[in-house]
Amino acid sequence: MSSIRLTIAGEPTLFEGRYVCSLLEHLHVPQDGRGIAIAVNDVVVPKSRWSEHELREGDHIEIVKAVQGG
Amino acid sequence: MEDYLKIADRTLRSRLILGTARYPNPETMLESIAASGTEMVTVAVRRYNLQDQSSESILGLLRSGAFHVLPNTAGCYTAREAVLLAELAREALETNWIKLEVIGDDETLMPDVMELLKAASQLVSLGFTVLPYTSDDPVTARKLADMGCAAVMPLGAPIGSGGGIRNPANITIIRELVSVPVLIDAGIGTASHAALAMELGADGILLNTAISCAEHPSQMARAMKWAVEAGRAAFLAGRIPERLMAERSSPIGGMIHA
């Protein structure tokens, strides 16, 4: 499989895979989804679609979690 | 007598909402939350740290279900950023509730009112329960309430300043103008500030630094709980009008002569 170029949290990254779920697995982000969310090109990809949402060359990815805040 | 705080479809016994930031350690945070009697705590949403995944998550610390978790959009400067962060928060935390914060600059951390109004309007139409952190300007507060925000949260003084209620009259005006709950968000430094805000008619207080950075956070949390309860009770009791001159309380008649 050929790799695609992604930007994850502002950092250019090469990724050999197709789906959001495989990217999360590759990055060792827990898949239970509790407290985690992901946006691709400024659009939220809901957990229910992590296994079917296909990533494309040039996608901008943001992965976030809940942290202590005021 | 039951005197609960009702925001949208949620009924809260405690009128105090607590931030979870800047505590010396997680144990102190949990002690302080418990001492405050709060039922709702705020969290922020930030980039997942792909390098360091060791730190325990705030949700794990809070035990799921024990508190309502209110995510914020702290750190956003534009409506666009705030709406995306709110959507991410909704997905991550499975709640429609959002503490909307759109700030104008780093020094004051005061709201950018134009971006705030834009973001609030978009989030209301996206189905969010929006609690906006706003300036103490009554017109802005009324606009936020009119567009469907579930509460308005004027600042008492700049975030983290501990300056108290810098413009008490505006808080009273805002209370008169809007029918949704008015929560004082930011500026509370010590218990008397919280009591004053409640005496002015505020429906609740959101604070963080005053407790988390106090010398003894859980003691300050208890003080804030009492202050909010005392201020609320005084507001409901109806204070005496303020007078310039004295009015004696002991009877004039029957006084001895020497």
Coordinates of N, CA and C in Angstrom, one line a residue, chain A:
Chain A
M1 N 0.8 -1.2 0.0 CA 0.0 0.0 0.0 C 0.9 1.2 0.0
S2 N 0.5 2.2 -0.8 CA 1.3 3.5 -0.8 C 0.9 4.4 0.3
S3 N 1.9 5.2 0.8 CA 1.5 6.0 1.9 C 1.0 7.3 1.5
I4 N 0.2 8.0 2.4 CA -0.3 9.3 2.0 C 0.3 10.3 3.0
R5 N 0.3 11.6 2.5 CA 0.8 12.6 3.4 C -0.3 13.3 4.1
L6 N -0.2 13.3 5.5 CA -1.2 14.0 6.3 C -0.5 15.0 7.1
T7 N -1.3 16.0 7.6 CA -0.8 16.9 8.6 C -1.6 16.6 9.9
I8 N -0.8 16.2 10.9 CA -1.5 15.8 12.2 C -1.0 16.8 13.2
A9 N -1.9 17.6 13.8 CA -1.6 18.6 14.8 C -0.5 19.5 14.3
G10 N -0.6 19.9 13.0 CA 0.3 20.8 12.4 C 1.6 20.2 11.9
E11 N 1.8 18.9 12.2 CA 3.1 18.2 11.8 C 2.8 17.3 10.6
P12 N 3.7 17.5 9.5 CA 3.6 16.6 8.4 C 3.9 15.2 8.7
T13 N 3.1 14.2 8.3 CA 3.3 12.8 8.7 C 2.9 12.0 7.5
L14 N 3.7 10.9 7.3 CA 3.4 9.9 6.3 C 2.7 8.7 7.0
F15 N 1.6 8.3 6.3 CA 0.8 7.3 6.9 C 0.4 6.2 5.9
E16 N 0.7 4.9 6.3 CA 0.3 3.8 5.4 C -1.0 3.2 5.9
G17 N -2.1 3.7 5.4 CA -3.4 3.2 5.8 C -4.5 4.0 5.1
R18 N -5.7 3.6 5.4 CA -6.8 4.3 4.7 C -7.8 4.9 5.7
Y19 N -8.0 4.3 6.8 CA -9.2 4.8 7.6 C -8.7 5.5 8.9
V20 N -9.7 6.3 9.5 CA -9.4 7.0 10.7 C -9.0 6.0 11.8
C21 N -9.7 4.9 11.9 CA -9.5 3.9 13.0 C -8.1 3.4 12.9
S22 N -7.6 3.1 11.7 CA -6.2 2.6 11.5 C -5.2 3.7 11.9
L23 N -5.5 4.9 11.6 CA -4.6 6.0 12.0 C -4.5 6.1 13.5
L24 N -5.6 6.0 14.2 CA -5.7 6.1 15.7 C -4.9 4.9 16.2
E25 N -5.0 3.8 15.6 CA -4.3 2.6 16.1 C -2.8 2.8 15.9
H26 N -2.4 3.3 14.7 CA -1.0 3.6 14.4 C -0.4 4.6 15.4
L27 N -1.2 5.5 15.9 CA -0.7 6.6 16.8 C -0.9 6.2 18.3
H28 N -1.4 4.9 18.5 CA -1.6 4.4 19.8 C -2.6 5.3 20.6
V29 N -3.6 5.8 19.9 CA -4.7 6.5 20.6 C -5.8 5.5 21.0
P30 N -6.2 5.5 22.3 CA -7.2 4.5 22.7 C -8.5 4.6 21.8
Q31 N -9.0 3.4 21.4 CA -10.2 3.4 20.5 C -11.5 3.4 21.2
D32 N -11.5 3.4 22.6 CA -12.7 3.4 23.3 C -13.5 4.7 23.2
G33 N -12.7 5.7 22.7 CA -13.4 7.0 22.3 C -13.7 7.9 23.5
R34 N -13.6 7.4 24.7 CA -14.0 8.2 25.9 C -13.1 9.5 26.0
G35 N -13.7 10.6 25.8 CA -12.9 11.9 26.0 C -12.1 12.3 24.8
I36 N -12.2 11.5 23.7 CA -11.4 11.8 22.5 C -12.3 12.2 21.3
A37 N -11.8 13.1 20.5 CA -12.6 13.5 19.3 C -11.6 13.8 18.2
I38 N -12.0 13.6 16.9 CA -11.1 13.9 15.8 C -11.8 14.7 14.7
A39 N -11.1 15.6 14.2 CA -11.6 16.4 13.0 C -10.6 16.2 11.9
V40 N -11.2 16.0 10.7 CA -10.5 16.0 9.5 C -10.9 17.2 8.6
N41 N -9.9 18.0 8.3 CA -10.1 19.3 7.6 C -11.2 20.1 8.2
D42 N -11.1 20.3 9.5 CA -12.0 21.1 10.3 C -13.5 20.6 10.4
V43 N -13.7 19.3 10.1 CA -15.0 18.7 10.2 C -14.9 17.5 11.1
V44 N -15.7 17.4 12.2 CA -15.6 16.3 13.1 C -16.1 15.0 12.5
V45 N -15.3 14.0 12.7 CA -15.7 12.6 12.2 C -16.2 11.9 13.5
P46 N -17.5 11.6 13.5 CA -18.0 10.9 14.7 C -17.5 9.5 14.9
K47 N -17.4 9.1 16.2 CA -16.9 7.8 16.5 C -17.5 6.7 15.6
S48 N -18.8 6.8 15.4 CA -19.5 5.8 14.6 C -18.9 5.6 13.2
R49 N -18.2 6.6 12.7 CA -17.7 6.6 11.3 C -16.1 6.4 11.3
W50 N -15.5 6.2 12.5 CA -14.0 6.0 12.5 C -13.6 4.9 11.6
S51 N -14.4 3.8 11.5 CA -13.9 2.6 10.8 C -14.2 2.7 9.3
E52 N -15.0 3.7 8.9 CA -15.3 3.8 7.4 C -14.9 5.1 6.8
H53 N -14.4 6.1 7.6 CA -14.0 7.4 7.0 C -12.6 7.2 6.4
E54 N -12.6 7.4 5.1 CA -11.3 7.3 4.4 C -10.5 8.6 4.4
L55 N -9.2 8.4 4.7 CA -8.3 9.6 4.7 C -7.7 9.8 3.3
R56 N -7.5 11.1 3.0 CA -7.0 11.4 1.7 C -5.7 12.2 1.8
E57 N -4.9 12.1 0.7 CA -3.7 12.9 0.6 C -3.9 14.4 1.0
G58 N -3.1 14.9 1.9 CA -3.2 16.3 2.2 C -4.2 16.6 3.4
D59 N -4.9 15.6 3.9 CA -5.8 15.9 5.0 C -5.2 16.5 6.2
H60 N -5.9 17.4 6.8 CA -5.4 18.0 8.1 C -6.2 17.4 9.2
I61 N -5.4 16.8 10.1 CA -6.1 16.0 11.2 C -5.8 16.7 12.6
E62 N -6.9 16.8 13.4 CA -6.7 17.3 14.7 C -7.4 16.2 15.6
I63 N -6.6 15.7 16.6 CA -7.1 14.8 17.6 C -7.1 15.5 19.0
V64 N -8.2 15.5 19.7 CA -8.3 16.3 20.9 C -8.8 15.4 22.0
K65 N -8.5 15.8 23.3 CA -9.0 15.1 24.5 C -9.4 16.2 25.5
A66 N -10.2 15.7 26.5 CA -10.6 16.6 27.6 C -9.4 16.7 28.5
V67 N -9.1 17.9 29.0 CA -8.0 18.2 30.0 C -8.6 19.1 31.1
Q68 N -7.8 19.2 32.1 CA -8.2 20.1 33.2 C -8.4 21.5 32.7
G69 N -9.5 22.2 33.0 CA -9.7 23.6 32.5 C -10.7 24.3 33.3
G70 N -10.7 25.7 33.1 CA -11.5 26.5 33.9 C -12.7 27.1 33.2

